[in-house]
Structure formats: C-alpha cells, structure tokens
mmCIF file of C-alpha atoms (C1' of nucleotides) in Angstrom:
data_model
loop_
_atom_site.group_PDB
_atom_site.id
_atom_site.type_symbol
_atom_site.label_atom_id
_atom_site.label_comp_id
_atom_site.label_asym_id
_atom_site.label_seq_id
_atom_site.Cartn_x
_atom_site.Cartn_y
_atom_site.Cartn_z
ATOM 1 C CA MET A 910 -91.176 -47.560 242.495
ATOM 2 C CA SER A 911 -90.897 -44.069 241.027
ATOM 3 C CA THR A 912 -89.954 -40.903 242.862
ATOM 4 C CA ILE A 913 -90.095 -37.192 242.202
ATOM 5 C CA TYR A 914 -89.016 -34.259 244.347
ATOM 6 C CA ILE A 915 -90.937 -31.012 244.446
ATOM 7 C CA ASP A 916 -89.446 -27.678 245.534
ATOM 8 C CA LEU A 917 -91.266 -26.058 248.400
ATOM 9 C CA PRO A 918 -92.141 -22.403 248.933
ATOM 10 C CA ASP A 919 -90.417 -20.711 251.891
ATOM 11 C CA GLU A 920 -93.512 -20.174 253.998
ATOM 12 C CA PHE A 921 -94.742 -23.768 253.898
ATOM 13 C CA SER A 922 -95.293 -26.317 256.638
ATOM 14 C CA PHE A 923 -96.014 -29.848 255.446
ATOM 15 C CA GLY A 924 -97.164 -30.992 258.899
ATOM 16 C CA HIS A 925 -99.591 -28.116 259.380
ATOM 17 C CA THR A 926 -100.977 -28.432 255.876
ATOM 18 C CA ILE A 927 -101.757 -32.132 255.985
ATOM 19 C CA ARG A 928 -103.396 -31.774 259.414
ATOM 20 C CA SER A 929 -105.111 -28.470 258.657
ATOM 21 C CA HIS A 930 -108.604 -29.984 258.752
ATOM 22 C CA GLY A 931 -110.373 -33.329 258.696
ATOM 23 C CA TRP A 932 -109.752 -34.207 255.046
ATOM 24 C CA TYR A 933 -106.665 -36.281 255.966
ATOM 25 C CA ASP A 934 -109.068 -38.583 257.799
ATOM 26 C CA LEU A 935 -111.235 -39.243 254.733
ATOM 27 C CA LYS A 936 -110.350 -41.804 252.086
ATOM 28 C CA PRO A 937 -108.445 -41.977 249.834
ATOM 29 C CA PHE A 938 -106.276 -39.785 252.099
ATOM 30 C CA GLU A 939 -104.383 -41.648 254.769
ATOM 31 C CA LEU A 940 -102.164 -39.975 257.339
ATOM 32 C CA ASP A 941 -99.343 -41.875 259.019
ATOM 33 C CA TRP A 942 -98.925 -39.966 262.263
ATOM 34 C CA GLU A 943 -95.669 -41.723 263.221
ATOM 35 C CA GLN A 944 -93.936 -41.370 259.871
ATOM 36 C CA GLY A 945 -95.485 -37.980 259.152
ATOM 37 C CA THR A 946 -96.438 -39.058 255.643
ATOM 38 C CA LEU A 947 -99.584 -38.514 253.646
ATOM 39 C CA THR A 948 -100.828 -41.212 251.311
ATOM 40 C CA TYR A 949 -103.346 -40.609 248.552
ATOM 41 C CA THR A 950 -104.603 -42.798 245.732
ATOM 42 C CA PHE A 951 -104.691 -40.763 242.523
ATOM 43 C CA VAL A 952 -106.417 -41.780 239.319
ATOM 44 C CA ASP A 953 -105.157 -41.267 235.776
ATOM 45 C CA ASN A 954 -106.905 -42.640 232.682
ATOM 46 C CA GLY A 955 -108.902 -44.986 234.866
ATOM 47 C CA ASN A 956 -105.795 -46.320 236.603
ATOM 48 C CA ALA A 957 -105.520 -45.950 240.355
ATOM 49 C CA VAL A 958 -102.051 -45.078 241.627
ATOM 50 C CA LYS A 959 -101.164 -44.910 245.282
ATOM 51 C CA ALA A 960 -98.585 -42.272 246.195
ATOM 52 C CA VAL A 961 -96.802 -41.526 249.447
ATOM 53 C CA ILE A 962 -95.922 -37.895 250.108
ATOM 54 C CA SER A 963 -93.238 -37.027 252.639
ATOM 55 C CA GLU A 964 -90.987 -34.104 253.430
ATOM 56 C CA GLU A 965 -87.207 -34.207 253.140
ATOM 57 C CA LEU A 966 -84.508 -31.562 253.342
ATOM 58 C CA ARG A 967 -84.328 -31.246 249.567
ATOM 59 C CA GLY A 968 -88.088 -30.799 249.252
ATOM 60 C CA LEU A 969 -91.266 -32.768 249.020
ATOM 61 C CA ARG A 970 -90.776 -36.404 248.092
ATOM 62 C CA VAL A 971 -93.474 -38.336 246.225
ATOM 63 C CA ASP A 972 -93.125 -42.106 245.807
ATOM 64 C CA TRP A 973 -95.534 -44.156 243.749
ATOM 65 C CA GLU A 974 -96.010 -47.365 241.880
ATOM 66 C CA GLY A 975 -98.158 -47.605 238.798
ATOM 67 C CA PRO A 976 -98.983 -45.851 235.540
ATOM 68 C CA ILE A 977 -99.374 -42.127 236.031
ATOM 69 C CA ASP A 978 -97.732 -39.242 234.225
ATOM 70 C CA SER A 979 -95.192 -37.673 236.601
ATOM 71 C CA GLY A 980 -96.099 -34.178 235.386
ATOM 72 C CA ARG A 981 -99.716 -34.781 236.220
ATOM 73 C CA LEU A 982 -98.819 -36.206 239.618
ATOM 74 C CA ASN A 983 -96.633 -33.170 240.282
ATOM 75 C CA ARG A 984 -99.512 -30.814 239.419
ATOM 76 C CA GLU A 985 -102.015 -32.699 241.549
ATOM 77 C CA VAL A 986 -99.727 -32.809 244.595
ATOM 78 C CA ARG A 987 -99.103 -29.070 244.213
ATOM 79 C CA HIS A 988 -102.853 -28.518 244.047
ATOM 80 C CA VAL A 989 -103.640 -30.726 247.068
ATOM 81 C CA LEU A 990 -101.041 -28.935 249.217
ATOM 82 C CA ARG A 991 -101.683 -25.515 247.645
ATOM 83 C CA LEU A 992 -97.985 -24.994 246.868
ATOM 84 C CA ASP A 993 -98.721 -22.338 244.263
ATOM 85 C CA GLU A 994 -101.000 -20.210 246.414
ATOM 86 C CA GLY A 995 -99.435 -17.104 247.957
ATOM 87 C CA PHE A 996 -100.201 -16.593 251.639
ATOM 88 C CA GLU A 997 -98.296 -13.332 252.234
ATOM 89 C CA PRO A 998 -101.488 -11.230 252.052
ATOM 90 C CA PHE A 999 -103.006 -13.422 254.774
ATOM 91 C CA TYR A 1000 -99.881 -13.193 256.904
ATOM 92 C CA ASP A 1001 -99.866 -9.410 256.424
ATOM 93 C CA ALA A 1002 -103.444 -9.293 257.723
ATOM 94 C CA VAL A 1003 -102.448 -11.427 260.719
ATOM 95 C CA ARG A 1004 -99.508 -9.122 261.521
ATOM 96 C CA LYS A 1005 -101.719 -6.066 261.223
ATOM 97 C CA GLU A 1006 -104.492 -7.422 263.431
ATOM 98 C CA ARG A 1007 -102.148 -9.006 265.972
ATOM 99 C CA ARG A 1008 -104.424 -12.010 266.320
ATOM 100 C CA VAL A 1009 -103.902 -15.632 265.337
ATOM 101 C CA GLU A 1010 -100.200 -14.840 265.189
ATOM 102 C CA TRP A 1011 -99.213 -18.446 265.754
ATOM 103 C CA VAL A 1012 -99.725 -19.061 262.033
ATOM 104 C CA LEU A 1013 -96.743 -16.794 261.291
ATOM 105 C CA GLU A 1014 -94.333 -18.851 263.343
ATOM 106 C CA LYS A 1015 -95.759 -22.178 262.148
ATOM 107 C CA ARG A 1016 -96.211 -21.081 258.532
ATOM 108 C CA ALA A 1017 -99.743 -22.434 258.719
ATOM 109 C CA GLY A 1018 -102.836 -21.427 256.777
ATOM 110 C CA ARG A 1019 -102.882 -23.841 253.878
ATOM 111 C CA LEU A 1020 -105.988 -26.036 253.909
ATOM 112 C CA LEU A 1021 -105.569 -29.519 252.514
ATOM 113 C CA ARG A 1022 -107.835 -30.219 249.552
ATOM 114 C CA SER A 1023 -108.613 -32.975 247.100
ATOM 115 C CA PRO A 1024 -107.199 -33.116 243.565
ATOM 116 C CA THR A 1025 -110.634 -32.218 242.194
ATOM 117 C CA VAL A 1026 -113.332 -29.795 243.302
ATOM 118 C CA PHE A 1027 -115.829 -32.559 242.541
ATOM 119 C CA GLU A 1028 -114.316 -34.715 245.269
ATOM 120 C CA ASP A 1029 -114.317 -31.810 247.726
ATOM 121 C CA LEU A 1030 -117.939 -31.118 246.832
ATOM 122 C CA VAL A 1031 -119.072 -34.691 247.482
ATOM 123 C CA LYS A 1032 -117.124 -34.857 250.731
ATOM 124 C CA THR A 1033 -118.491 -31.536 251.923
ATOM 125 C CA ILE A 1034 -122.059 -32.742 251.387
ATOM 126 C CA CYS A 1035 -121.116 -35.794 253.454
ATOM 127 C CA THR A 1036 -120.128 -33.517 256.356
ATOM 128 C CA THR A 1037 -123.517 -31.857 256.632
ATOM 129 C CA ASN A 1038 -125.984 -32.673 259.398
ATOM 130 C CA CYS A 1039 -124.162 -35.669 260.783
ATOM 131 C CA SER A 1040 -121.328 -36.649 263.081
ATOM 132 C CA TRP A 1041 -117.768 -36.933 261.799
ATOM 133 C CA SER A 1042 -117.894 -40.705 262.184
ATOM 134 C CA ALA A 1043 -120.884 -40.810 259.844
ATOM 135 C CA THR A 1044 -119.007 -38.654 257.329
ATOM 136 C CA ARG A 1045 -116.055 -41.045 257.475
ATOM 137 C CA LYS A 1046 -118.281 -44.062 256.896
ATOM 138 C CA MET A 1047 -120.119 -42.528 253.968
ATOM 139 C CA VAL A 1048 -116.880 -41.559 252.207
ATOM 140 C CA GLU A 1049 -115.256 -44.892 253.028
ATOM 141 C CA LYS A 1050 -118.143 -46.852 251.526
ATOM 142 C CA LEU A 1051 -118.225 -44.672 248.428
ATOM 143 C CA VAL A 1052 -114.492 -45.087 247.799
ATOM 144 C CA ASP A 1053 -114.312 -48.790 248.669
ATOM 145 C CA GLU A 1054 -117.303 -49.758 246.564
ATOM 146 C CA ILE A 1055 -116.856 -47.835 243.316
ATOM 147 C CA GLY A 1056 -113.413 -46.214 243.335
ATOM 148 C CA ALA A 1057 -110.800 -47.491 240.851
ATOM 149 C CA MET A 1058 -108.480 -50.033 242.492
ATOM 150 C CA THR A 1059 -104.697 -50.378 242.456
ATOM 151 C CA ALA A 1060 -102.965 -53.753 242.140
ATOM 152 C CA ASP A 1061 -102.606 -53.965 245.904
ATOM 153 C CA GLY A 1062 -106.223 -53.102 246.593
ATOM 154 C CA ALA A 1063 -106.076 -49.384 247.394
ATOM 155 C CA ARG A 1064 -108.997 -47.379 246.077
ATOM 156 C CA ALA A 1065 -109.197 -43.973 244.438
ATOM 157 C CA PHE A 1066 -112.069 -41.550 244.825
ATOM 158 C CA PRO A 1067 -114.743 -42.395 242.238
ATOM 159 C CA THR A 1068 -115.040 -40.255 239.134
ATOM 160 C CA PRO A 1069 -118.311 -38.462 238.333
ATOM 161 C CA GLU A 1070 -118.826 -41.044 235.590
ATOM 162 C CA ALA A 1071 -118.506 -43.919 238.067
ATOM 163 C CA MET A 1072 -120.917 -42.234 240.439
ATOM 164 C CA ALA A 1073 -123.385 -41.537 237.616
ATOM 165 C CA THR A 1074 -123.679 -45.250 236.876
ATOM 166 C CA MET A 1075 -124.910 -46.018 240.383
ATOM 167 C CA PRO A 1076 -128.608 -46.011 241.267
ATOM 168 C CA GLU A 1077 -130.033 -44.072 244.186
ATOM 169 C CA ASP A 1078 -130.408 -47.342 246.096
ATOM 170 C CA PHE A 1079 -126.629 -47.684 246.162
ATOM 171 C CA TYR A 1080 -126.222 -44.345 247.896
ATOM 172 C CA ARG A 1081 -129.054 -45.084 250.312
ATOM 173 C CA GLU A 1082 -128.474 -48.758 251.124
ATOM 174 C CA VAL A 1083 -124.700 -49.185 250.704
ATOM 175 C CA MET A 1084 -123.210 -45.749 251.256
ATOM 176 C CA ARG A 1085 -125.850 -45.027 253.920
ATOM 177 C CA ALA A 1086 -126.105 -41.446 252.711
ATOM 178 C CA GLY A 1087 -129.762 -41.139 253.685
ATOM 179 C CA TYR A 1088 -131.574 -38.127 252.263
ATOM 180 C CA ARG A 1089 -128.344 -37.107 250.489
ATOM 181 C CA SER A 1090 -128.689 -40.089 248.136
ATOM 182 C CA SER A 1091 -130.819 -38.340 245.521
ATOM 183 C CA TYR A 1092 -128.476 -35.345 245.693
ATOM 184 C CA PHE A 1093 -125.513 -37.515 244.672
ATOM 185 C CA VAL A 1094 -127.421 -39.054 241.781
ATOM 186 C CA GLU A 1095 -128.371 -35.613 240.498
ATOM 187 C CA LEU A 1096 -124.878 -34.188 241.081
ATOM 188 C CA ALA A 1097 -123.114 -37.000 239.214
ATOM 189 C CA GLU A 1098 -125.531 -36.682 236.290
ATOM 190 C CA ARG A 1099 -125.123 -32.919 236.061
ATOM 191 C CA VAL A 1100 -121.328 -33.191 236.100
ATOM 192 C CA THR A 1101 -121.100 -36.006 233.556
ATOM 193 C CA ASN A 1102 -123.444 -34.299 231.098
ATOM 194 C CA GLY A 1103 -121.450 -31.083 231.374
ATOM 195 C CA GLU A 1104 -124.221 -28.982 232.876
ATOM 196 C CA LEU A 1105 -122.163 -28.434 236.033
ATOM 197 C CA VAL A 1106 -118.371 -27.976 236.015
ATOM 198 C CA PRO A 1107 -117.158 -27.760 239.628
ATOM 199 C CA GLU A 1108 -113.531 -27.434 238.473
ATOM 200 C CA SER A 1109 -114.411 -24.080 236.898
ATOM 201 C CA TRP A 1110 -114.965 -22.674 240.400
ATOM 202 C CA LEU A 1111 -111.185 -22.634 240.847
ATOM 203 C CA THR A 1112 -110.733 -19.995 238.178
ATOM 204 C CA SER A 1113 -114.144 -18.334 238.220
ATOM 205 C CA GLU A 1114 -114.144 -14.567 237.842
ATOM 206 C CA LEU A 1115 -117.500 -14.243 239.563
ATOM 207 C CA PRO A 1116 -117.585 -12.170 242.746
ATOM 208 C CA THR A 1117 -117.589 -14.445 245.785
ATOM 209 C CA PHE A 1118 -121.262 -13.895 246.622
ATOM 210 C CA GLU A 1119 -122.220 -14.838 243.042
ATOM 211 C CA LEU A 1120 -120.004 -17.920 243.120
ATOM 212 C CA LYS A 1121 -121.584 -18.894 246.427
ATOM 213 C CA LYS A 1122 -125.005 -18.650 244.790
ATOM 214 C CA GLU A 1123 -123.793 -20.961 242.024
ATOM 215 C CA MET A 1124 -122.521 -23.468 244.563
ATOM 216 C CA LYS A 1125 -125.829 -23.388 246.433
ATOM 217 C CA LYS A 1126 -127.620 -24.472 243.272
ATOM 218 C CA VAL A 1127 -126.179 -27.929 243.973
ATOM 219 C CA LYS A 1128 -128.653 -29.893 246.086
ATOM 220 C CA GLY A 1129 -127.269 -30.451 249.539
ATOM 221 C CA VAL A 1130 -125.108 -27.334 249.486
ATOM 222 C CA GLY A 1131 -126.271 -24.591 251.819
ATOM 223 C CA ASP A 1132 -124.471 -21.690 253.472
ATOM 224 C CA TYR A 1133 -122.022 -23.758 255.491
ATOM 225 C CA ALA A 1134 -121.166 -26.143 252.656
ATOM 226 C CA ALA A 1135 -120.766 -23.335 250.106
ATOM 227 C CA GLU A 1136 -118.480 -21.332 252.383
ATOM 228 C CA ASN A 1137 -116.419 -24.437 253.117
ATOM 229 C CA LEU A 1138 -116.059 -25.041 249.380
ATOM 230 C CA LEU A 1139 -115.144 -21.404 248.829
ATOM 231 C CA LYS A 1140 -112.255 -21.850 251.249
ATOM 232 C CA LEU A 1141 -111.123 -24.906 249.346
ATOM 233 C CA VAL A 1142 -111.078 -23.001 246.044
ATOM 234 C CA GLY A 1143 -109.092 -20.195 247.675
ATOM 235 C CA ARG A 1144 -111.710 -17.661 248.748
ATOM 236 C CA TYR A 1145 -111.712 -17.031 252.453
ATOM 237 C CA ASP A 1146 -114.319 -14.323 253.021
ATOM 238 C CA GLY A 1147 -116.998 -16.702 254.323
ATOM 239 C CA LEU A 1148 -116.749 -18.023 257.889
ATOM 240 C CA ALA A 1149 -118.407 -21.415 257.117
ATOM 241 C CA LEU A 1150 -119.890 -21.497 260.605
ATOM 242 C CA ASP A 1151 -121.040 -24.909 261.725
ATOM 243 C CA SER A 1152 -121.911 -26.257 265.149
ATOM 244 C CA TRP A 1153 -118.296 -27.239 265.898
ATOM 245 C CA LEU A 1154 -116.838 -23.879 264.899
ATOM 246 C CA ARG A 1155 -119.476 -21.998 266.890
ATOM 247 C CA ALA A 1156 -118.867 -24.128 269.982
ATOM 248 C CA GLU A 1157 -115.111 -23.545 269.739
ATOM 249 C CA PHE A 1158 -115.624 -19.797 269.431
ATOM 250 C CA TYR A 1159 -117.915 -19.740 272.492
ATOM 251 C CA LYS A 1160 -115.244 -21.598 274.478
ATOM 252 C CA LYS A 1161 -112.302 -19.505 273.353
ATOM 253 C CA HIS A 1162 -113.737 -16.004 273.099
ATOM 254 C CA ASN A 1163 -117.111 -15.870 274.867
ATOM 255 C CA ASP A 1164 -116.651 -17.577 278.265
ATOM 256 C CA GLY A 1165 -118.346 -20.705 276.964
ATOM 257 C CA LYS A 1166 -121.616 -18.855 276.391
ATOM 258 C CA LYS A 1167 -123.598 -18.910 273.184
ATOM 259 C CA CYS A 1168 -123.805 -15.730 271.161
ATOM 260 C CA PRO A 1169 -125.319 -14.623 267.855
ATOM 261 C CA ASP A 1170 -123.357 -15.347 264.673
ATOM 262 C CA LYS A 1171 -123.109 -11.601 264.158
ATOM 263 C CA LYS A 1172 -120.793 -11.357 267.153
ATOM 264 C CA ILE A 1173 -118.520 -13.997 265.616
ATOM 265 C CA GLU A 1174 -118.594 -12.183 262.291
ATOM 266 C CA LYS A 1175 -117.705 -8.914 264.010
ATOM 267 C CA TYR A 1176 -114.754 -10.531 265.794
ATOM 268 C CA TYR A 1177 -113.091 -11.538 262.515
ATOM 269 C CA HIS A 1178 -114.392 -8.685 260.389
ATOM 270 C CA ARG A 1179 -111.049 -6.854 260.316
ATOM 271 C CA PHE A 1180 -109.389 -9.770 258.529
ATOM 272 C CA GLY A 1181 -111.401 -8.749 255.485
ATOM 273 C CA GLU A 1182 -111.170 -11.249 252.659
ATOM 274 C CA PHE A 1183 -109.246 -13.639 254.946
ATOM 275 C CA ARG A 1184 -111.757 -13.793 257.807
ATOM 276 C CA GLY A 1185 -112.760 -17.375 256.998
ATOM 277 C CA LEU A 1186 -109.152 -18.518 257.161
ATOM 278 C CA ALA A 1187 -108.547 -16.461 260.297
ATOM 279 C CA ILE A 1188 -111.377 -18.080 262.253
ATOM 280 C CA TRP A 1189 -110.355 -21.548 261.109
ATOM 281 C CA CYS A 1190 -106.737 -21.039 262.194
ATOM 282 C CA ASP A 1191 -107.864 -19.450 265.460
ATOM 283 C CA MET A 1192 -110.144 -22.355 266.344
ATOM 284 C CA THR A 1193 -107.644 -25.063 265.391
ATOM 285 C CA GLU A 1194 -104.605 -23.597 267.157
ATOM 286 C CA SER A 1195 -104.814 -26.195 269.942
ATOM 287 C CA TRP A 1196 -104.545 -29.015 267.396
ATOM 288 C CA PHE A 1197 -100.869 -28.161 267.017
ATOM 289 C CA ASP A 1198 -99.885 -27.628 270.631
ATOM 290 C "C1'" DG B 1488 -131.697 -53.316 275.350
ATOM 291 C "C1'" DC B 1489 -134.289 -49.279 274.337
ATOM 292 C "C1'" DG B 1490 -135.451 -44.445 273.628
ATOM 293 C "C1'" DT B 1491 -133.806 -39.860 273.014
ATOM 294 C "C1'" DC B 1492 -130.744 -36.415 271.560
ATOM 295 C "C1'" DC B 1493 -127.807 -34.301 268.437
ATOM 296 C "C1'" DA B 1494 -123.962 -33.773 265.273
ATOM 297 C "C1'" DG B 1495 -118.835 -29.861 261.227
ATOM 298 C "C1'" DG B 1496 -127.308 -28.495 257.806
ATOM 299 C "C1'" DT B 1497 -130.386 -28.278 253.931
ATOM 300 C "C1'" DC B 1498 -134.706 -28.329 251.532
ATOM 301 C "C1'" DT B 1499 -139.394 -27.113 250.876
ATOM 302 C "C1'" DA B 1500 -143.545 -24.884 251.850
ATOM 303 C "C1'" DC B 1501 -145.475 -21.096 253.598
ATOM 304 C "C1'" DC B 1502 -145.936 -16.424 255.175
ATOM 305 C "C1'" DG C 1455 -136.293 -12.715 253.381
ATOM 306 C "C1'" DG C 1456 -137.383 -15.305 257.260
ATOM 307 C "C1'" DT C 1457 -139.152 -19.457 259.680
ATOM 308 C "C1'" DA C 1458 -141.041 -24.209 260.853
ATOM 309 C "C1'" DG C 1459 -140.866 -28.868 260.113
ATOM 310 C "C1'" DA C 1460 -139.052 -32.866 257.854
ATOM 311 C "C1'" DC C 1461 -135.152 -35.436 256.684
ATOM 312 C "C1'" DC C 1462 -131.123 -39.994 257.276
ATOM 313 C "C1'" DT C 1463 -127.533 -41.874 260.005
ATOM 314 C "C1'" DG C 1464 -125.005 -43.424 263.974
ATOM 315 C "C1'" DG C 1465 -122.735 -42.617 268.366
ATOM 316 C "C1'" DA C 1466 -123.359 -40.994 273.139
ATOM 317 C "C1'" DC C 1467 -126.026 -40.981 276.955
ATOM 318 C "C1'" DG C 1468 -129.544 -42.060 280.479
ATOM 319 C "C1'" DC C 1469 -132.545 -45.349 282.237
#
DNA sequence: GCGTCCAGGTCTACC
DNA sequence: GGTAGACCTGGACGC
C-alpha cells in the first residue's frame, strides 16, 4: 500500500466536490457514503490501479496499491477534484448577486470530473435521452467488459484504443447503447487516429461558442451535452439545460409551472460567465441539506 | 403480463 | 435557422 498527501486550497470542500453531480455514481468512481471516501481506478501504461481518496486534517490522503507513478496520480487527483482551479471569481459573482449564497458557506462549486476529457465525453453521451439508471448500466457494462483490470478485479475506464478495437455490435448488444453505438465506434476511431483530441479542449484558446461548435461535431453531442462538457473543462457560460434541470427550476422559481428557456436564461444572466455553475449550484442546494 | 410513456437529447431531412 | 419525426433503452405506471 502506498500513500501520498495532497495540500488543499482554502476554499475547498471534499464532500461537496465528490457529490457535486452524478459522476460519483458512474464507474470507475465509487462513493462510500459512510466513510466519506471516493474510490477511482486509474490507468497508467495499461495497468489499472485502484486508489482511495479521503480527507484528513493534514490534507487529502490517497492510498493505492499497484504500479503507478505517484506524480501522475497526484496530477490526476488534482484534476478530478479541480484543486488548481480558482473559484474566487465565481464566489465574487455570488456575493454580488446575493443568490446561491449557500456555496460561500459550504465552499461548493467544484464539479467532479474524470481524469480525461475523453471519459467525460463518453459518459456525457451516455446521459443523453435516457434515464439515469440506463446511463449507469451503459457505463458499467463498458467499464466491466473492456476496462483494464487490477489484481483484485477492479476495472478502469477503457482507453480510446480499447474502445476502437470493439465492433459496433459490442456497443449495441453488450453495452446496450442503442443508437449511440455507431457514435462510440466513430468517436474511438477519431481519437485513436489523432483526428480528434478531446484533451485539447482543456487548454483551448477558442471562444466558448467556437469550442462548443467543435464539441458538437462529435456525433451524439448536442447543445446539452456540449454545455455539460464545457462545464467540465472549466467554462460555465452555458446552462446545459436538460429535462431534470428545467423541472427543478420550475419547482424552485416558477411555482411548479413550465416556462420558456429564455426565462431561465434571464434569471441567471447576471452571473455572466458563471451562469452555468450558478444554476447547477442553485438546483442542487437541497442535495446537501 | 402487456402496452404506453418518458427520461439529465440528438440527428437528419426538409422547409 | 427552425421544425418534425425517428431513434434505443429500461423503469414507472396503469390496466
């Protein structure tokens, strides 16, 4: 067993970050609600390594068994929990608008993400046009069938190369991805041959609307999926409205009645470049009661 | 048990 | 640029 400790920024809440959205519920993430720990199976040079992340007084503790460079593990944990992203500008906007102020007290706002944009991209496509239980099953099958395995049987998320070796039938018959199956075949091929580099979205200098257009060139990625991905790469100006978010807004701010998306957009408009994060925090406040 | 609806939408064809 | 219809799955619901 190996262990590293990672210093934490002042305005960080481990509990709120790991439960910030549904990713903790999708393999290879695993949340232990009682222990308050997050488990994830990383992959390095084809080796799967399961790590347990917990919070202690001296910082974030990461325990793992298996061959992975500790520097790499450190970087990936920092990325997953967004430890190097500054949230003061968001908190300033919250103070100014006097809405969603609970995030200040809780130090919330960080959205959990995967070590790679590729993984977030595949998972986001799995969230479209289906129930959450279907999303869970699709991701679970994908990971369990073709993800690299640790000595004790835990699975990592498959690499683009692993996904590119699988025929469309696998995605349709085993993963049960339905019409998304051909999208995954095409996506894995484009990434492995270098035509598409999702990781470059993290550091892209394109304006957000241009980057969104790039994301939408991926089959299966529409407005909702692109705006969700934009949030995960650190751009929060899209609301990523889906049926759940709309329903929550109607309940909380519109007496349970439906309203046009424009009304929702107007409500969060004053948060500027952080409006997507503002609506997400506003709608998930009750998760942390 | 069966049919219908719909869920954390998107694509394509057509206008 | 906007819209209609098709697309897969699986759980909830009514009968």
